[in-house]
């Protein structure tokens, strides 16, 4: 079974390109900085991280382009794909990337907009929204299009 689940922060805004052909498809590439739990660097003062390249296609790529920004913490799942190519110097280069099936925000909106905690792994606390109804659901304001919501 080839399945991977990662939570990390975007190292920069997603890079999105569109495929050529009859039906143009969005392809988003971004890198997640994923902390190595319990590991410290040689100085012992900071956690080390792995930088994992991720690729999203079609609507998921368009979603990443529209909503994901550098420093945001996101949760992704997909499969690892390896490959290789020969560069201009004639050397074989091996690649590894995560082909995404699912991606979502890992922080609340308030935490995502406050990037002062970048690089620190604190547990996510979800404050109760002011507009929550007694049944635990939040009111969606009028004028919000269904297409802009992060779920279908």
PDB file of C-alpha atoms in Angstrom:
ATOM      1  CA  UNK A   1       0.000   0.000   0.000  1.00  0.00           C
ATOM      2  CA  UNK A   2       1.336   3.444  -0.961  1.00  0.00           C
ATOM      3  CA  UNK A   3      -0.317   6.022   1.311  1.00  0.00           C
ATOM      4  CA  UNK A   4       1.108   9.101   3.009  1.00  0.00           C
ATOM      5  CA  UNK A   5      -0.416  11.692   5.358  1.00  0.00           C
ATOM      6  CA  UNK A   6       1.553  14.856   6.152  1.00  0.00           C
ATOM      7  CA  UNK A   7       1.020  18.021   8.132  1.00  0.00           C
ATOM      8  CA  UNK A   8       3.373  20.914   7.601  1.00  0.00           C
ATOM      9  CA  UNK A   9       3.770  24.518   6.560  1.00  0.00           C
ATOM     10  CA  UNK A  10       4.051  25.796   3.016  1.00  0.00           C
ATOM     11  CA  UNK A  11       7.554  27.075   2.305  1.00  0.00           C
ATOM     12  CA  UNK A  12       6.178  29.467  -0.357  1.00  0.00           C
ATOM     13  CA  UNK A  13       2.984  30.125  -2.323  1.00  0.00           C
ATOM     14  CA  UNK A  14       1.954  27.249  -4.623  1.00  0.00           C
ATOM     15  CA  UNK A  15       3.264  27.421  -8.180  1.00  0.00           C
ATOM     16  CA  UNK A  16       0.438  26.705 -10.617  1.00  0.00           C
ATOM     17  CA  UNK A  17       0.708  25.887 -14.315  1.00  0.00           C
ATOM     18  CA  UNK A  18      -1.909  24.758 -16.784  1.00  0.00           C
ATOM     19  CA  UNK A  19      -1.571  21.745 -19.074  1.00  0.00           C
ATOM     20  CA  UNK A  20      -1.867  22.100 -22.827  1.00  0.00           C
ATOM     21  CA  UNK A  21      -4.465  20.326 -24.875  1.00  0.00           C
ATOM     22  CA  UNK A  22      -8.186  20.129 -25.432  1.00  0.00           C
ATOM     23  CA  UNK A  23      -9.015  20.410 -21.729  1.00  0.00           C
ATOM     24  CA  UNK A  24      -6.590  22.592 -19.811  1.00  0.00           C
ATOM     25  CA  UNK A  25      -5.920  21.284 -16.301  1.00  0.00           C
ATOM     26  CA  UNK A  26      -4.306  23.112 -13.378  1.00  0.00           C
ATOM     27  CA  UNK A  27      -1.202  21.558 -11.799  1.00  0.00           C
ATOM     28  CA  UNK A  28      -0.072  23.031  -8.471  1.00  0.00           C
ATOM     29  CA  UNK A  29       3.328  22.354  -6.932  1.00  0.00           C
ATOM     30  CA  UNK A  30       4.333  23.330  -3.435  1.00  0.00           C
ATOM     31  CA  UNK A  31       6.711  22.214  -0.726  1.00  0.00           C
ATOM     32  CA  UNK A  32       5.724  21.368   2.848  1.00  0.00           C
ATOM     33  CA  UNK A  33       8.145  21.798   5.726  1.00  0.00           C
ATOM     34  CA  UNK A  34       7.313  18.855   8.003  1.00  0.00           C
ATOM     35  CA  UNK A  35       8.879  18.772  11.484  1.00  0.00           C
ATOM     36  CA  UNK A  36      10.697  15.654  12.551  1.00  0.00           C
ATOM     37  CA  UNK A  37       9.049  14.901  15.853  1.00  0.00           C
ATOM     38  CA  UNK A  38      11.442  14.600  18.783  1.00  0.00           C
ATOM     39  CA  UNK A  39      14.572  15.289  16.739  1.00  0.00           C
ATOM     40  CA  UNK A  40      16.878  18.242  17.343  1.00  0.00           C
ATOM     41  CA  UNK A  41      19.574  19.626  15.095  1.00  0.00           C
ATOM     42  CA  UNK A  42      23.247  19.248  16.047  1.00  0.00           C
ATOM     43  CA  UNK A  43      23.172  22.396  18.204  1.00  0.00           C
ATOM     44  CA  UNK A  44      20.213  20.946  20.110  1.00  0.00           C
ATOM     45  CA  UNK A  45      18.257  24.173  19.955  1.00  0.00           C
ATOM     46  CA  UNK A  46      15.814  23.674  17.112  1.00  0.00           C
ATOM     47  CA  UNK A  47      13.758  20.937  15.498  1.00  0.00           C
ATOM     48  CA  UNK A  48      14.808  19.805  12.052  1.00  0.00           C
ATOM     49  CA  UNK A  49      12.363  19.468   9.201  1.00  0.00           C
ATOM     50  CA  UNK A  50      11.942  17.554   5.974  1.00  0.00           C
ATOM     51  CA  UNK A  51      10.931  19.483   2.868  1.00  0.00           C
ATOM     52  CA  UNK A  52       8.428  17.400   0.922  1.00  0.00           C
ATOM     53  CA  UNK A  53       7.424  18.347  -2.646  1.00  0.00           C
ATOM     54  CA  UNK A  54       3.677  17.977  -3.284  1.00  0.00           C
ATOM     55  CA  UNK A  55       1.639  18.031  -6.511  1.00  0.00           C
ATOM     56  CA  UNK A  56      -2.117  18.656  -6.817  1.00  0.00           C
ATOM     57  CA  UNK A  57      -4.171  18.406 -10.008  1.00  0.00           C
ATOM     58  CA  UNK A  58      -7.313  19.974 -11.454  1.00  0.00           C
ATOM     59  CA  UNK A  59      -9.763  21.433  -8.874  1.00  0.00           C
ATOM     60  CA  UNK A  60      -7.429  20.654  -5.976  1.00  0.00           C
ATOM     61  CA  UNK A  61      -4.713  22.658  -7.747  1.00  0.00           C
ATOM     62  CA  UNK A  62      -7.086  25.567  -8.315  1.00  0.00           C
ATOM     63  CA  UNK A  63      -8.053  25.433  -4.624  1.00  0.00           C
ATOM     64  CA  UNK A  64      -4.382  25.540  -3.583  1.00  0.00           C
ATOM     65  CA  UNK A  65      -3.735  28.485  -5.900  1.00  0.00           C
ATOM     66  CA  UNK A  66      -6.695  30.418  -4.505  1.00  0.00           C
ATOM     67  CA  UNK A  67      -6.381  29.728  -0.763  1.00  0.00           C
ATOM     68  CA  UNK A  68      -2.893  28.445   0.179  1.00  0.00           C
ATOM     69  CA  UNK A  69      -0.149  30.915   1.093  1.00  0.00           C
ATOM     70  CA  UNK A  70       3.386  30.703   2.421  1.00  0.00           C
ATOM     71  CA  UNK A  71       3.535  29.793   6.113  1.00  0.00           C
ATOM     72  CA  UNK A  72       0.069  28.191   6.288  1.00  0.00           C
ATOM     73  CA  UNK A  73      -0.154  24.841   8.014  1.00  0.00           C
ATOM     74  CA  UNK A  74      -1.959  22.282   5.872  1.00  0.00           C
ATOM     75  CA  UNK A  75      -2.832  18.608   6.095  1.00  0.00           C
ATOM     76  CA  UNK A  76      -2.408  16.536   2.940  1.00  0.00           C
ATOM     77  CA  UNK A  77      -2.782  12.901   1.945  1.00  0.00           C
ATOM     78  CA  UNK A  78      -1.822  11.058  -1.187  1.00  0.00           C
ATOM     79  CA  UNK A  79       0.760   8.656  -2.567  1.00  0.00           C
ATOM     80  CA  UNK A  80       4.519   8.838  -3.010  1.00  0.00           C
ATOM     81  CA  UNK A  81       5.713   8.790  -6.595  1.00  0.00           C
ATOM     82  CA  UNK A  82       9.320   8.413  -7.676  1.00  0.00           C
ATOM     83  CA  UNK A  83      10.850   9.132 -11.042  1.00  0.00           C
ATOM     84  CA  UNK A  84      14.029  10.130 -12.811  1.00  0.00           C
ATOM     85  CA  UNK A  85      15.298  12.204 -15.706  1.00  0.00           C
ATOM     86  CA  UNK A  86      18.609  13.122 -17.314  1.00  0.00           C
ATOM     87  CA  UNK A  87      19.618  16.757 -16.762  1.00  0.00           C
ATOM     88  CA  UNK A  88      21.483  19.043 -19.183  1.00  0.00           C
ATOM     89  CA  UNK A  89      24.829  17.791 -17.903  1.00  0.00           C
ATOM     90  CA  UNK A  90      23.880  14.211 -18.742  1.00  0.00           C
ATOM     91  CA  UNK A  91      23.491  13.185 -15.092  1.00  0.00           C
ATOM     92  CA  UNK A  92      20.555  11.073 -13.955  1.00  0.00           C
ATOM     93  CA  UNK A  93      18.434  12.902 -11.356  1.00  0.00           C
ATOM     94  CA  UNK A  94      16.016  10.984  -9.116  1.00  0.00           C
ATOM     95  CA  UNK A  95      12.782  12.611  -7.918  1.00  0.00           C
ATOM     96  CA  UNK A  96      10.320  11.878  -5.130  1.00  0.00           C
ATOM     97  CA  UNK A  97       7.044  13.754  -4.644  1.00  0.00           C
ATOM     98  CA  UNK A  98       3.634  13.285  -3.046  1.00  0.00           C
ATOM     99  CA  UNK A  99       0.731  13.143  -5.528  1.00  0.00           C
ATOM    100  CA  UNK A 100      -2.167  14.544  -3.526  1.00  0.00           C
ATOM    101  CA  UNK A 101      -5.627  13.033  -3.195  1.00  0.00           C
ATOM    102  CA  UNK A 102      -6.756  15.403  -0.438  1.00  0.00           C
ATOM    103  CA  UNK A 103      -5.596  18.675   1.115  1.00  0.00           C
ATOM    104  CA  UNK A 104      -7.076  20.889   3.806  1.00  0.00           C
ATOM    105  CA  UNK A 105      -6.319  23.652   6.256  1.00  0.00           C
ATOM    106  CA  UNK A 106      -4.751  22.503   9.535  1.00  0.00           C
ATOM    107  CA  UNK A 107      -5.202  25.788  11.431  1.00  0.00           C
ATOM    108  CA  UNK A 108      -8.205  27.931  12.175  1.00  0.00           C
ATOM    109  CA  UNK A 109      -8.504  31.143  10.185  1.00  0.00           C
ATOM    110  CA  UNK A 110      -7.198  33.250  13.103  1.00  0.00           C
ATOM    111  CA  UNK A 111      -4.111  31.075  13.540  1.00  0.00           C
ATOM    112  CA  UNK A 112      -3.382  30.975   9.805  1.00  0.00           C
ATOM    113  CA  UNK A 113      -3.414  34.763   9.524  1.00  0.00           C
ATOM    114  CA  UNK A 114      -1.009  35.092  12.471  1.00  0.00           C
ATOM    115  CA  UNK A 115       2.264  33.733  11.120  1.00  0.00           C
ATOM    116  CA  UNK A 116       4.254  34.821  14.194  1.00  0.00           C
ATOM    117  CA  UNK A 117       4.317  31.193  15.350  1.00  0.00           C
ATOM    118  CA  UNK A 118       5.935  29.946  12.140  1.00  0.00           C
ATOM    119  CA  UNK A 119       8.266  27.084  12.870  1.00  0.00           C
ATOM    120  CA  UNK A 120       6.813  26.371  16.300  1.00  0.00           C
ATOM    121  CA  UNK A 121       4.641  23.338  16.731  1.00  0.00           C
ATOM    122  CA  UNK A 122       1.953  24.248  19.204  1.00  0.00           C
ATOM    123  CA  UNK A 123      -1.261  22.263  19.468  1.00  0.00           C
ATOM    124  CA  UNK A 124      -4.091  23.753  17.448  1.00  0.00           C
ATOM    125  CA  UNK A 125      -6.819  25.212  19.615  1.00  0.00           C
ATOM    126  CA  UNK A 126     -10.125  25.928  17.969  1.00  0.00           C
ATOM    127  CA  UNK A 127     -11.961  28.845  19.547  1.00  0.00           C
ATOM    128  CA  UNK A 128     -15.735  28.729  19.345  1.00  0.00           C
ATOM    129  CA  UNK A 129     -16.923  31.057  16.565  1.00  0.00           C
ATOM    130  CA  UNK A 130     -19.045  33.976  17.659  1.00  0.00           C
ATOM    131  CA  UNK A 131     -21.671  33.138  15.048  1.00  0.00           C
ATOM    132  CA  UNK A 132     -22.128  29.502  16.148  1.00  0.00           C
ATOM    133  CA  UNK A 133     -25.679  28.304  16.580  1.00  0.00           C
ATOM    134  CA  UNK A 134     -26.627  26.169  19.573  1.00  0.00           C
ATOM    135  CA  UNK A 135     -26.505  22.997  17.455  1.00  0.00           C
ATOM    136  CA  UNK A 136     -22.745  23.383  16.868  1.00  0.00           C
ATOM    137  CA  UNK A 137     -23.026  24.616  13.291  1.00  0.00           C
ATOM    138  CA  UNK A 138     -21.849  28.002  12.114  1.00  0.00           C
ATOM    139  CA  UNK A 139     -24.025  30.391  10.092  1.00  0.00           C
ATOM    140  CA  UNK A 140     -22.765  31.028   6.577  1.00  0.00           C
ATOM    141  CA  UNK A 141     -23.342  34.664   5.632  1.00  0.00           C
ATOM    142  CA  UNK A 142     -25.517  35.512   2.631  1.00  0.00           C
ATOM    143  CA  UNK A 143     -23.634  36.111  -0.601  1.00  0.00           C
ATOM    144  CA  UNK A 144     -21.036  33.358  -0.062  1.00  0.00           C
ATOM    145  CA  UNK A 145     -20.833  31.223  -3.177  1.00  0.00           C
ATOM    146  CA  UNK A 146     -20.791  27.438  -2.767  1.00  0.00           C
ATOM    147  CA  UNK A 147     -17.793  27.239  -5.099  1.00  0.00           C
ATOM    148  CA  UNK A 148     -15.663  29.237  -2.644  1.00  0.00           C
ATOM    149  CA  UNK A 149     -16.236  26.848   0.253  1.00  0.00           C
ATOM    150  CA  UNK A 150     -13.387  24.384   0.980  1.00  0.00           C
ATOM    151  CA  UNK A 151     -15.651  21.342   0.750  1.00  0.00           C
ATOM    152  CA  UNK A 152     -18.170  19.872  -1.675  1.00  0.00           C
TER     153      UNK A 152
END
